[in-house]
PDB file of C-alpha atoms and ligand atoms in Angstrom:
ATOM      1  CA  HIS A   1      -0.189  -0.059   0.010  1.00  0.00           C
ATOM      2  CA  ARG A   2       1.494   3.444  -0.585  1.00  0.00           C
ATOM      3  CA  HIS A   3      -1.161   5.173   1.969  1.00  0.00           C
ATOM      4  CA  LEU A   4      -2.468   4.003   5.255  1.00  0.00           C
ATOM      5  CA  LEU A   5      -6.099   5.467   4.876  1.00  0.00           C
ATOM      6  CA  GLY A   6      -8.014   2.573   6.915  1.00  0.00           C
ATOM      7  CA  ILE A   7      -7.921  -0.463   8.083  1.00  0.00           C
ATOM      8  CA  GLU A   8     -10.803  -1.902   5.593  1.00  0.00           C
ATOM      9  CA  PRO A   9      -8.144  -2.628   2.722  1.00  0.00           C
ATOM     10  CA  LEU A  10      -5.874  -4.418   5.033  1.00  0.00           C
ATOM     11  CA  GLN A  11      -5.261  -8.263   5.013  1.00  0.00           C
ATOM     12  CA  PRO A  12      -4.715 -10.049   8.432  1.00  0.00           C
ATOM     13  CA  GLN A  13      -1.355 -10.773   7.604  1.00  0.00           C
ATOM     14  CA  GLU A  14      -0.526  -7.321   6.584  1.00  0.00           C
ATOM     15  CA  ILE A  15      -1.812  -6.131  10.376  1.00  0.00           C
ATOM     16  CA  THR A  16       0.294  -8.854  11.961  1.00  0.00           C
ATOM     17  CA  THR A  17       3.586  -7.372  10.348  1.00  0.00           C
ATOM     18  CA  ILE A  18       2.648  -3.914  11.318  1.00  0.00           C
ATOM     19  CA  LEU A  19       2.107  -5.220  14.752  1.00  0.00           C
ATOM     20  CA  ASP A  20       5.493  -7.320  14.822  1.00  0.00           C
ATOM     21  CA  LEU A  21       7.408  -4.375  13.331  1.00  0.00           C
ATOM     22  CA  ALA A  22       5.802  -2.097  16.225  1.00  0.00           C
ATOM     23  CA  GLU A  23       7.017  -4.638  18.991  1.00  0.00           C
ATOM     24  CA  THR A  24      10.798  -4.059  18.070  1.00  0.00           C
ATOM     25  CA  TYR A  25      10.076   0.020  18.825  1.00  0.00           C
ATOM     26  CA  VAL A  26       8.379  -0.820  21.808  1.00  0.00           C
ATOM     27  CA  ALA A  27      11.404  -2.022  22.990  1.00  0.00           C
ATOM     28  CA  LEU A  28      13.298   0.753  21.442  1.00  0.00           C
ATOM     29  CA  ASN A  29      11.277   3.385  22.977  1.00  0.00           C
ATOM     30  CA  ARG A  30      12.255   2.158  26.363  1.00  0.00           C
ATOM     31  CA  GLN A  31      15.684   2.519  26.141  1.00  0.00           C
ATOM     32  CA  SER A  32      17.611   5.908  26.735  1.00  0.00           C
ATOM     33  CA  ASP A  33      18.654   6.211  23.266  1.00  0.00           C
ATOM     34  CA  LYS A  34      15.220   6.140  21.231  1.00  0.00           C
ATOM     35  CA  HIS A  35      16.776   6.910  17.659  1.00  0.00           C
ATOM     36  CA  ALA A  36      16.465   4.602  14.818  1.00  0.00           C
ATOM     37  CA  ASP A  37      17.553   6.090  11.164  1.00  0.00           C
ATOM     38  CA  VAL A  38      15.030   4.536   8.928  1.00  0.00           C
ATOM     39  CA  LEU A  39      13.330   7.687   8.123  1.00  0.00           C
ATOM     40  CA  ALA A  40      16.600   9.893   7.738  1.00  0.00           C
ATOM     41  CA  GLY A  41      16.597  12.372   4.866  1.00  0.00           C
ATOM     42  CA  LEU A  42      12.625  12.215   4.582  1.00  0.00           C
ATOM     43  CA  THR A  43      10.387  14.942   5.684  1.00  0.00           C
ATOM     44  CA  GLN A  44       7.060  14.158   7.515  1.00  0.00           C
ATOM     45  CA  ILE A  45       4.239  17.150   7.696  1.00  0.00           C
ATOM     46  CA  ASN A  46       1.453  16.533  10.152  1.00  0.00           C
ATOM     47  CA  MET A  47      -1.645  18.522   9.370  1.00  0.00           C
ATOM     48  CA  PHE A  48      -4.242  18.415  12.227  1.00  0.00           C
ATOM     49  CA  PHE A  49      -7.546  20.048  11.428  1.00  0.00           C
ATOM     50  CA  GLU A  50      -9.246  18.720  14.421  1.00  0.00           C
ATOM     51  CA  ASN A  51      -7.890  18.894  18.095  1.00  0.00           C
ATOM     52  CA  SER A  52      -5.499  16.074  19.231  1.00  0.00           C
ATOM     53  CA  THR A  53      -3.255  15.096  22.307  1.00  0.00           C
ATOM     54  CA  ARG A  54      -2.338  11.931  21.433  1.00  0.00           C
ATOM     55  CA  THR A  55      -2.216  11.275  18.262  1.00  0.00           C
ATOM     56  CA  GLN A  56      -0.522  14.420  17.171  1.00  0.00           C
ATOM     57  CA  ALA A  57       2.140  14.098  20.086  1.00  0.00           C
ATOM     58  CA  SER A  58       2.835  10.404  19.098  1.00  0.00           C
ATOM     59  CA  PHE A  59       3.122  10.862  15.143  1.00  0.00           C
ATOM     60  CA  GLU A  60       5.660  13.881  16.051  1.00  0.00           C
ATOM     61  CA  LEU A  61       7.673  11.804  18.578  1.00  0.00           C
ATOM     62  CA  ALA A  62       7.555   8.659  16.011  1.00  0.00           C
ATOM     63  CA  GLY A  63       8.726  10.662  13.220  1.00  0.00           C
ATOM     64  CA  LYS A  64      11.595  12.469  15.012  1.00  0.00           C
ATOM     65  CA  ARG A  65      12.608   8.748  16.502  1.00  0.00           C
ATOM     66  CA  LEU A  66      13.002   7.679  12.978  1.00  0.00           C
ATOM     67  CA  GLY A  67      15.116  10.740  12.266  1.00  0.00           C
ATOM     68  CA  ALA A  68      12.750  12.325   9.787  1.00  0.00           C
ATOM     69  CA  ASP A  69      12.554  16.334   9.448  1.00  0.00           C
ATOM     70  CA  VAL A  70       9.003  16.675  11.095  1.00  0.00           C
ATOM     71  CA  MET A  71       7.157  19.554  10.740  1.00  0.00           C
ATOM     72  CA  ASN A  72       3.843  20.657  12.417  1.00  0.00           C
ATOM     73  CA  MET A  73       1.337  22.895  10.736  1.00  0.00           C
ATOM     74  CA  ALA A  74      -0.196  25.102  12.873  1.00  0.00           C
ATOM     75  CA  MET A  75      -3.982  24.785  10.821  1.00  0.00           C
ATOM     76  CA  GLN A  76      -5.557  27.483  12.818  1.00  0.00           C
ATOM     77  CA  ALA A  77      -2.902  30.008  11.994  1.00  0.00           C
ATOM     78  CA  SER A  78      -2.676  28.464   8.138  1.00  0.00           C
ATOM     79  CA  SER A  79      -4.494  30.249   5.162  1.00  0.00           C
ATOM     80  CA  ILE A  80      -7.362  28.008   5.593  1.00  0.00           C
ATOM     81  CA  LYS A  81      -8.541  30.700   7.647  1.00  0.00           C
ATOM     82  CA  LYS A  82      -8.317  32.749   4.509  1.00  0.00           C
ATOM     83  CA  GLY A  83     -10.553  30.767   2.807  1.00  0.00           C
ATOM     84  CA  GLU A  84      -7.736  28.335   1.072  1.00  0.00           C
ATOM     85  CA  THR A  85      -9.660  25.115   0.429  1.00  0.00           C
ATOM     86  CA  LEU A  86      -8.076  21.675   1.913  1.00  0.00           C
ATOM     87  CA  ILE A  87      -6.917  20.703  -1.424  1.00  0.00           C
ATOM     88  CA  ASP A  88      -5.249  23.826  -2.387  1.00  0.00           C
ATOM     89  CA  THR A  89      -3.510  23.641   1.285  1.00  0.00           C
ATOM     90  CA  ALA A  90      -2.583  20.063   0.383  1.00  0.00           C
ATOM     91  CA  MET A  91      -1.334  20.962  -3.108  1.00  0.00           C
ATOM     92  CA  THR A  92       0.687  23.627  -1.458  1.00  0.00           C
ATOM     93  CA  LEU A  93       2.205  21.640   0.860  1.00  0.00           C
ATOM     94  CA  ASN A  94       3.195  18.717  -2.080  1.00  0.00           C
ATOM     95  CA  ALA A  95       5.246  21.112  -3.615  1.00  0.00           C
ATOM     96  CA  MET A  96       7.634  21.331  -0.881  1.00  0.00           C
ATOM     97  CA  HIS A  97       8.455  17.807  -1.532  1.00  0.00           C
ATOM     98  CA  PRO A  98       7.281  15.851   2.013  1.00  0.00           C
ATOM     99  CA  ASP A  99       7.585  12.196   1.944  1.00  0.00           C
ATOM    100  CA  LEU A 100       4.785  11.435   4.611  1.00  0.00           C
ATOM    101  CA  LEU A 101       1.913  13.661   5.291  1.00  0.00           C
ATOM    102  CA  VAL A 102      -0.143  12.764   8.566  1.00  0.00           C
ATOM    103  CA  VAL A 103      -3.716  14.342   8.163  1.00  0.00           C
ATOM    104  CA  ARG A 104      -6.563  14.242  10.635  1.00  0.00           C
ATOM    105  CA  HIS A 105     -10.138  16.202   9.364  1.00  0.00           C
ATOM    106  CA  PRO A 106     -13.769  16.621  10.732  1.00  0.00           C
ATOM    107  CA  HIS A 107     -15.220  15.154   7.416  1.00  0.00           C
ATOM    108  CA  SER A 108     -15.340  11.761   6.669  1.00  0.00           C
ATOM    109  CA  GLY A 109     -13.475  11.049   3.378  1.00  0.00           C
ATOM    110  CA  ALA A 110     -11.192  14.141   3.083  1.00  0.00           C
ATOM    111  CA  VAL A 111      -8.142  12.515   4.203  1.00  0.00           C
ATOM    112  CA  ASP A 112      -8.988   9.777   1.076  1.00  0.00           C
ATOM    113  CA  LEU A 113      -9.461  12.542  -1.151  1.00  0.00           C
ATOM    114  CA  LEU A 114      -6.478  14.590  -0.248  1.00  0.00           C
ATOM    115  CA  ALA A 115      -4.290  11.288  -0.564  1.00  0.00           C
ATOM    116  CA  GLN A 116      -5.565  11.189  -4.420  1.00  0.00           C
ATOM    117  CA  LYS A 117      -4.174  14.521  -5.276  1.00  0.00           C
ATOM    118  CA  VAL A 118      -0.702  14.415  -3.332  1.00  0.00           C
ATOM    119  CA  ASN A 119       2.557  12.553  -4.625  1.00  0.00           C
ATOM    120  CA  CYS A 120       3.799  11.352  -1.107  1.00  0.00           C
ATOM    121  CA  ALA A 121       2.192   8.676   1.314  1.00  0.00           C
ATOM    122  CA  VAL A 122      -0.811   9.830   3.402  1.00  0.00           C
ATOM    123  CA  LEU A 123      -1.467   8.564   6.769  1.00  0.00           C
ATOM    124  CA  ASN A 124      -4.783   9.207   8.289  1.00  0.00           C
ATOM    125  CA  ALA A 125      -4.996  10.266  11.754  1.00  0.00           C
ATOM    126  CA  GLY A 126      -9.093  10.201  11.870  1.00  0.00           C
ATOM    127  CA  ASP A 127     -11.433  11.617   9.328  1.00  0.00           C
ATOM    128  CA  GLY A 128     -14.965  12.392  10.513  1.00  0.00           C
ATOM    129  CA  ARG A 129     -16.796   9.239  11.840  1.00  0.00           C
ATOM    130  CA  HIS A 130     -15.097   6.984   9.144  1.00  0.00           C
ATOM    131  CA  GLU A 131     -11.613   5.655  10.183  1.00  0.00           C
ATOM    132  CA  HIS A 132      -8.847   6.035  12.456  1.00  0.00           C
ATOM    133  CA  PRO A 133      -6.538   3.158  11.473  1.00  0.00           C
ATOM    134  CA  THR A 134      -3.332   3.424  14.007  1.00  0.00           C
ATOM    135  CA  GLN A 135      -5.985   3.718  16.685  1.00  0.00           C
ATOM    136  CA  ALA A 136      -7.310   0.553  16.049  1.00  0.00           C
ATOM    137  CA  LEU A 137      -3.657  -0.855  15.360  1.00  0.00           C
ATOM    138  CA  LEU A 138      -2.582   0.388  18.536  1.00  0.00           C
ATOM    139  CA  ASP A 139      -5.292  -0.894  20.227  1.00  0.00           C
ATOM    140  CA  ALA A 140      -4.768  -4.357  18.396  1.00  0.00           C
ATOM    141  CA  LEU A 141      -1.066  -4.639  19.849  1.00  0.00           C
ATOM    142  CA  THR A 142      -2.030  -3.599  23.265  1.00  0.00           C
ATOM    143  CA  ILE A 143      -4.886  -6.562  23.483  1.00  0.00           C
ATOM    144  CA  ARG A 144      -2.326  -8.911  21.741  1.00  0.00           C
ATOM    145  CA  ARG A 145       0.072  -8.206  24.694  1.00  0.00           C
ATOM    146  CA  ALA A 146      -2.403  -8.396  27.452  1.00  0.00           C
ATOM    147  CA  LYS A 147      -4.211 -11.622  26.420  1.00  0.00           C
ATOM    148  CA  GLY A 148      -1.043 -13.276  24.635  1.00  0.00           C
ATOM    149  CA  ARG A 149      -3.347 -13.592  21.301  1.00  0.00           C
ATOM    150  CA  LEU A 150      -5.337 -11.403  18.852  1.00  0.00           C
ATOM    151  CA  HIS A 151      -8.440 -14.089  17.860  1.00  0.00           C
ATOM    152  CA  ARG A 152     -11.140 -15.731  19.564  1.00  0.00           C
ATOM    153  CA  LEU A 153     -11.516 -12.801  22.004  1.00  0.00           C
ATOM    154  CA  ASN A 154     -14.680 -11.714  23.283  1.00  0.00           C
ATOM    155  CA  ILE A 155     -14.556  -7.988  22.839  1.00  0.00           C
ATOM    156  CA  ALA A 156     -17.254  -5.437  23.977  1.00  0.00           C
ATOM    157  CA  ILE A 157     -17.009  -1.950  22.347  1.00  0.00           C
ATOM    158  CA  CYS A 158     -19.128   0.502  24.656  1.00  0.00           C
ATOM    159  CA  GLY A 159     -20.969   3.610  24.402  1.00  0.00           C
ATOM    160  CA  ASP A 160     -21.221   6.142  21.532  1.00  0.00           C
ATOM    161  CA  ILE A 161     -20.691   3.591  18.745  1.00  0.00           C
ATOM    162  CA  ALA A 162     -22.536   5.976  15.770  1.00  0.00           C
ATOM    163  CA  HIS A 163     -19.982   8.698  15.804  1.00  0.00           C
ATOM    164  CA  SER A 164     -16.832   6.813  16.421  1.00  0.00           C
ATOM    165  CA  ARG A 165     -14.007   6.181  13.786  1.00  0.00           C
ATOM    166  CA  VAL A 166     -12.189   4.331  16.517  1.00  0.00           C
ATOM    167  CA  ALA A 167     -15.203   2.031  17.020  1.00  0.00           C
ATOM    168  CA  ARG A 168     -15.653   1.389  13.080  1.00  0.00           C
ATOM    169  CA  SER A 169     -11.645   1.083  12.761  1.00  0.00           C
ATOM    170  CA  ASN A 170     -11.494  -1.323  15.748  1.00  0.00           C
ATOM    171  CA  ILE A 171     -14.673  -3.273  14.337  1.00  0.00           C
ATOM    172  CA  LEU A 172     -12.826  -4.007  10.809  1.00  0.00           C
ATOM    173  CA  LEU A 173      -9.511  -4.960  12.526  1.00  0.00           C
ATOM    174  CA  LEU A 174     -10.728  -7.271  15.359  1.00  0.00           C
ATOM    175  CA  GLY A 175     -13.408  -8.811  12.866  1.00  0.00           C
ATOM    176  CA  LYS A 176     -10.374  -9.747  10.391  1.00  0.00           C
ATOM    177  CA  MET A 177      -8.607 -10.968  13.392  1.00  0.00           C
ATOM    178  CA  GLU A 178     -11.417 -13.681  13.916  1.00  0.00           C
ATOM    179  CA  ASN A 179     -13.092 -12.241  17.184  1.00  0.00           C
ATOM    180  CA  ARG A 180     -16.239 -12.092  18.746  1.00  0.00           C
ATOM    181  CA  ILE A 181     -17.405  -8.542  19.095  1.00  0.00           C
ATOM    182  CA  ARG A 182     -20.298  -6.680  20.993  1.00  0.00           C
ATOM    183  CA  LEU A 183     -21.299  -3.264  20.690  1.00  0.00           C
ATOM    184  CA  ILE A 184     -23.047  -2.093  23.770  1.00  0.00           C
ATOM    185  CA  GLY A 185     -24.836   1.266  23.787  1.00  0.00           C
ATOM    186  CA  PRO A 186     -28.310   3.098  23.610  1.00  0.00           C
ATOM    187  CA  PRO A 187     -29.712   2.398  20.257  1.00  0.00           C
ATOM    188  CA  THR A 188     -29.761   6.408  19.519  1.00  0.00           C
ATOM    189  CA  LEU A 189     -26.296   5.940  19.344  1.00  0.00           C
ATOM    190  CA  MET A 190     -25.947   2.608  17.330  1.00  0.00           C
ATOM    191  CA  PRO A 191     -25.280   3.108  13.596  1.00  0.00           C
ATOM    192  CA  SER A 192     -28.083   1.507  11.371  1.00  0.00           C
ATOM    193  CA  GLY A 193     -27.059  -1.261   9.559  1.00  0.00           C
ATOM    194  CA  ILE A 194     -24.366  -2.496  12.017  1.00  0.00           C
ATOM    195  CA  ALA A 195     -25.444  -5.823  12.265  1.00  0.00           C
ATOM    196  CA  GLU A 196     -24.261  -6.376   8.679  1.00  0.00           C
ATOM    197  CA  PHE A 197     -20.574  -6.370  10.179  1.00  0.00           C
ATOM    198  CA  GLY A 198     -20.809  -9.733  12.323  1.00  0.00           C
ATOM    199  CA  VAL A 199     -21.463  -7.985  15.520  1.00  0.00           C
ATOM    200  CA  GLU A 200     -23.984  -8.734  18.534  1.00  0.00           C
ATOM    201  CA  VAL A 201     -25.712  -5.550  19.525  1.00  0.00           C
ATOM    202  CA  PHE A 202     -26.910  -5.060  23.321  1.00  0.00           C
ATOM    203  CA  ASP A 203     -28.456  -1.899  24.959  1.00  0.00           C
ATOM    204  CA  ASP A 204     -27.964  -3.568  28.325  1.00  0.00           C
ATOM    205  CA  MET A 205     -24.467  -3.188  29.645  1.00  0.00           C
ATOM    206  CA  ARG A 206     -24.710  -5.874  32.021  1.00  0.00           C
ATOM    207  CA  ALA A 207     -26.002  -8.290  29.588  1.00  0.00           C
ATOM    208  CA  GLY A 208     -23.335  -7.344  26.999  1.00  0.00           C
ATOM    209  CA  LEU A 209     -20.417  -7.317  29.471  1.00  0.00           C
ATOM    210  CA  LYS A 210     -20.854 -10.776  30.358  1.00  0.00           C
ATOM    211  CA  ASP A 211     -17.653 -13.013  30.205  1.00  0.00           C
ATOM    212  CA  VAL A 212     -15.978 -10.771  27.842  1.00  0.00           C
ATOM    213  CA  ASP A 213     -12.368 -10.452  27.381  1.00  0.00           C
ATOM    214  CA  VAL A 214     -12.067  -6.893  26.672  1.00  0.00           C
ATOM    215  CA  VAL A 215     -14.119  -3.703  27.248  1.00  0.00           C
ATOM    216  CA  MET A 216     -13.339  -0.923  25.195  1.00  0.00           C
ATOM    217  CA  MET A 217     -15.100   2.601  26.458  1.00  0.00           C
ATOM    218  CA  LEU A 218     -15.600   5.323  24.178  1.00  0.00           C
ATOM    219  CA  ARG A 219     -16.478   8.967  24.824  1.00  0.00           C
ATOM    220  CA  LEU A 220     -19.768  10.455  23.784  1.00  0.00           C
ATOM    221  CA  GLN A 221     -18.522  12.372  20.543  1.00  0.00           C
ATOM    222  CA  LYS A 222     -20.709  15.526  20.964  1.00  0.00           C
ATOM    223  CA  GLU A 223     -18.749  17.379  18.285  1.00  0.00           C
ATOM    224  CA  ARG A 224     -20.090  14.990  15.819  1.00  0.00           C
ATOM    225  CA  MET A 225     -23.948  15.373  17.213  1.00  0.00           C
ATOM    226  CA  ASP A 226     -24.984  17.768  14.476  1.00  0.00           C
ATOM    227  CA  GLY A 227     -27.690  19.008  17.124  1.00  0.00           C
ATOM    228  CA  GLY A 228     -29.103  15.766  17.740  1.00  0.00           C
ATOM    229  CA  PHE A 229     -30.155  14.181  20.630  1.00  0.00           C
ATOM    230  CA  ILE A 230     -27.512  14.421  23.418  1.00  0.00           C
ATOM    231  CA  PRO A 231     -28.347  12.088  26.622  1.00  0.00           C
ATOM    232  CA  SER A 232     -27.826  13.975  29.862  1.00  0.00           C
ATOM    233  CA  GLU A 233     -24.274  12.755  31.481  1.00  0.00           C
ATOM    234  CA  ARG A 234     -25.862  11.598  34.597  1.00  0.00           C
ATOM    235  CA  GLU A 235     -28.116   9.602  33.232  1.00  0.00           C
ATOM    236  CA  TYR A 236     -25.872   7.905  30.539  1.00  0.00           C
ATOM    237  CA  TYR A 237     -23.514   7.231  33.642  1.00  0.00           C
ATOM    238  CA  HIS A 238     -25.947   5.209  35.402  1.00  0.00           C
ATOM    239  CA  ARG A 239     -26.807   3.171  32.410  1.00  0.00           C
ATOM    240  CA  TYR A 240     -23.666   2.956  30.263  1.00  0.00           C
ATOM    241  CA  GLY A 241     -20.711   4.308  32.403  1.00  0.00           C
ATOM    242  CA  LEU A 242     -18.046   1.387  33.302  1.00  0.00           C
ATOM    243  CA  ASP A 243     -17.590   1.202  37.133  1.00  0.00           C
ATOM    244  CA  ALA A 244     -16.161  -1.835  39.191  1.00  0.00           C
ATOM    245  CA  GLU A 245     -19.981  -3.509  39.585  1.00  0.00           C
ATOM    246  CA  LYS A 246     -20.707  -3.545  35.868  1.00  0.00           C
ATOM    247  CA  LEU A 247     -17.216  -4.819  35.316  1.00  0.00           C
ATOM    248  CA  ALA A 248     -17.468  -7.607  37.531  1.00  0.00           C
ATOM    249  CA  LEU A 249     -19.672  -9.403  34.948  1.00  0.00           C
ATOM    250  CA  ALA A 250     -16.800  -9.759  32.833  1.00  0.00           C
ATOM    251  CA  LYS A 251     -14.370 -12.454  32.742  1.00  0.00           C
ATOM    252  CA  PRO A 252     -11.989 -11.509  35.927  1.00  0.00           C
ATOM    253  CA  ASP A 253      -9.105 -10.922  33.962  1.00  0.00           C
ATOM    254  CA  ALA A 254     -10.646  -8.723  31.633  1.00  0.00           C
ATOM    255  CA  ILE A 255      -8.680  -5.401  30.506  1.00  0.00           C
ATOM    256  CA  VAL A 256     -10.330  -1.969  30.350  1.00  0.00           C
ATOM    257  CA  MET A 257      -9.510   0.196  27.250  1.00  0.00           C
ATOM    258  CA  HIS A 258     -10.057   3.827  26.250  1.00  0.00           C
ATOM    259  CA  PRO A 259      -8.752   5.468  23.214  1.00  0.00           C
ATOM    260  CA  GLY A 260      -8.695   8.667  25.129  1.00  0.00           C
ATOM    261  CA  PRO A 261      -9.444  11.491  25.642  1.00  0.00           C
ATOM    262  CA  MET A 262     -12.024  10.220  28.624  1.00  0.00           C
ATOM    263  CA  ASN A 263     -14.546  11.848  30.427  1.00  0.00           C
ATOM    264  CA  ARG A 264     -14.464  10.838  34.343  1.00  0.00           C
ATOM    265  CA  GLY A 265     -17.466   9.830  35.682  1.00  0.00           C
ATOM    266  CA  VAL A 266     -19.391  10.320  32.120  1.00  0.00           C
ATOM    267  CA  GLU A 267     -18.626   7.126  30.301  1.00  0.00           C
ATOM    268  CA  ILE A 268     -16.041   5.447  33.083  1.00  0.00           C
ATOM    269  CA  ASP A 269     -15.371   5.412  36.892  1.00  0.00           C
ATOM    270  CA  GLY A 270     -12.315   7.415  37.610  1.00  0.00           C
ATOM    271  CA  THR A 271     -10.802   5.113  39.814  1.00  0.00           C
ATOM    272  CA  LEU A 272     -11.489   2.240  37.678  1.00  0.00           C
ATOM    273  CA  ALA A 273      -9.550   4.081  34.647  1.00  0.00           C
ATOM    274  CA  ASP A 274      -6.484   4.579  37.110  1.00  0.00           C
ATOM    275  CA  ASP A 275      -6.400   0.799  38.629  1.00  0.00           C
ATOM    276  CA  ILE A 276      -3.145  -0.604  36.779  1.00  0.00           C
ATOM    277  CA  ASN A 277      -4.474  -4.028  37.624  1.00  0.00           C
ATOM    278  CA  ARG A 278      -7.400  -4.059  34.899  1.00  0.00           C
ATOM    279  CA  SER A 279      -6.812  -0.758  33.037  1.00  0.00           C
ATOM    280  CA  VAL A 280      -4.522  -0.601  30.197  1.00  0.00           C
ATOM    281  CA  ILE A 281      -5.313   2.825  29.071  1.00  0.00           C
ATOM    282  CA  GLN A 282      -1.608   4.267  29.412  1.00  0.00           C
ATOM    283  CA  ASP A 283      -0.404   1.124  27.809  1.00  0.00           C
ATOM    284  CA  GLN A 284      -2.485   2.056  25.140  1.00  0.00           C
ATOM    285  CA  VAL A 285      -0.689   5.540  24.441  1.00  0.00           C
ATOM    286  CA  GLU A 286       2.736   3.844  24.578  1.00  0.00           C
ATOM    287  CA  MET A 287       1.656   1.445  21.953  1.00  0.00           C
ATOM    288  CA  GLY A 288       0.831   4.445  19.740  1.00  0.00           C
ATOM    289  CA  VAL A 289       4.053   5.519  19.416  1.00  0.00           C
ATOM    290  CA  ALA A 290       5.662   2.375  18.529  1.00  0.00           C
ATOM    291  CA  VAL A 291       2.505   1.558  15.897  1.00  0.00           C
ATOM    292  CA  ARG A 292       3.219   4.936  13.920  1.00  0.00           C
ATOM    293  CA  MET A 293       6.950   4.310  13.972  1.00  0.00           C
ATOM    294  CA  ALA A 294       5.821   0.711  12.316  1.00  0.00           C
ATOM    295  CA  ALA A 295       3.273   2.150  10.484  1.00  0.00           C
ATOM    296  CA  MET A 296       5.581   5.268   8.640  1.00  0.00           C
ATOM    297  CA  GLU A 297       8.617   2.820   8.157  1.00  0.00           C
ATOM    298  CA  LEU A 298       6.588   0.468   5.926  1.00  0.00           C
ATOM    299  CA  LEU A 299       5.237   3.140   4.357  1.00  0.00           C
ATOM    300  CA  ALA A 300       8.678   4.638   3.899  1.00  0.00           C
ATOM    301  CA  ARG A 301       9.809   1.498   2.564  1.00  0.00           C
ATOM    302  CA  ASN A 302       7.327   1.327   0.073  1.00  0.00           C
ATOM    303  CA  LEU A 303       7.878   4.798  -1.163  1.00  0.00           C
ATOM    304  CA  ALA A 304      11.622   3.649  -2.094  1.00  0.00           C
ATOM    305  CA  THR A 305      10.518   0.528  -4.237  1.00  0.00           C
ATOM    306  CA  GLY A 306       7.787   2.929  -5.773  1.00  0.00           C
ATOM    307  CA  ALA A 307       4.877   0.300  -4.736  1.00  0.00           C
ATOM    308  CA  ALA A 308       1.303   0.800  -6.026  1.00  0.00           C
ATOM    309  CA  VAL A 309      -1.464   2.446  -4.272  1.00  0.00           C
TER     310      VAL A 309
HETATM  311  N1   CP B 401      -7.071   8.819  20.679  1.00  0.00           N
HETATM  312  C1   CP B 401      -7.304   9.670  20.126  1.00  0.00           C
HETATM  313  O1   CP B 401      -7.005   9.940  18.875  1.00  0.00           O
HETATM  314  O2   CP B 401      -6.537  11.033  21.026  1.00  0.00           O
HETATM  315  P1   CP B 401      -6.667  12.456  20.195  1.00  0.00           P
HETATM  316  O3   CP B 401      -7.896  12.718  19.963  1.00  0.00           O
HETATM  317  O4   CP B 401      -5.752  13.210  21.589  1.00  0.00           O
HETATM  318  O5   CP B 401      -5.587  12.324  19.391  1.00  0.00           O
END
C-alpha cells in the first residue's frame, strides 16, 4: 500500500506485520537512546484540522525518533482561515516535496480525497466518523500483549458507536482477526445497519459485558452529534458508564481500554480508569508511538520501491 487510509483494505497478515514491527519499537522506546535512522532524509508533515493530544504527539515523536524532518502545521494559523481549500492547502505543501503526510480532518472521506491529489504517502490520523486506523492498530497491539493473542477473544465496544471512527476501525480490525465483537450502547448511539458487520448488539451493559475478555469504552462525541439527541451525562453514567460493579460481569481478567480523551464520571469511573490491575489505558498510549513508527517505516519502504497505491 502507498497510503494508510483505513483498516478496510488491510489483510490479516499485513496487520500482523505492522504489529510485529511495532514490537521492536516498543523495546527501542524503552531505552535511553530512542533513535533509529529509517526515515533519515525524509520529510513528514502533520496536518491536524481537529484537536488532538495523543495522535499528534505520538506521530511527531515517532517521526523524530526515526530521524525524519518533522513539521507540525499549525492549522489554526494557516491560510485555511483566509478561505484556502483543503486540496489547495495540500497541493501547496505537496510542492515542498514531503514524503509522509499525516492528516486529521473532521469530515469523513477528506483524507482519502487528499491522498488522491498528492505524491507522497498519506496516513489517516482520523477522518470524521469514518476511520482512525493507527488507533485500531495500537489497540490491537495492546490487546495482543495483554492477552497473548489477537483472535478468538470476546470484545465489547461500549458507548457512542454511531459517531466513532475508533469503533469503526476496531470493528474492522478485530473482525478480520476473527474475534467475537459485541457493541453495547443506547439505540440512539448505534449506527443503522451495523449488524451487517457480524457483531452482536446490546443496549443493556450488564447483559453485554457478561464473560468478555476486553472492554473498550468510548467518549460521547458531542462534536459530531450535529444538534441531535445528547443524553444527560448523569443518566448516561448510570446506565452505560463502566464501574467496578458492571465490570464484575466480565471475565475476572478482563482488561479495560479507552482511546482517550476520556470523560471521568461520564463513560468511565475515574478510579477504575486508574486501576493498573485492570486498565491498560496508559499502555495504549505507549503502543501508539510504536505503532506509528512501524506504519511510517513500512510506508517509507514502499515509497523507496515505488509500490502501487
Ligand atoms: N485517541 C485519540 O485519537 O486521541 P487524540 O484525539 O488526543 O489524538
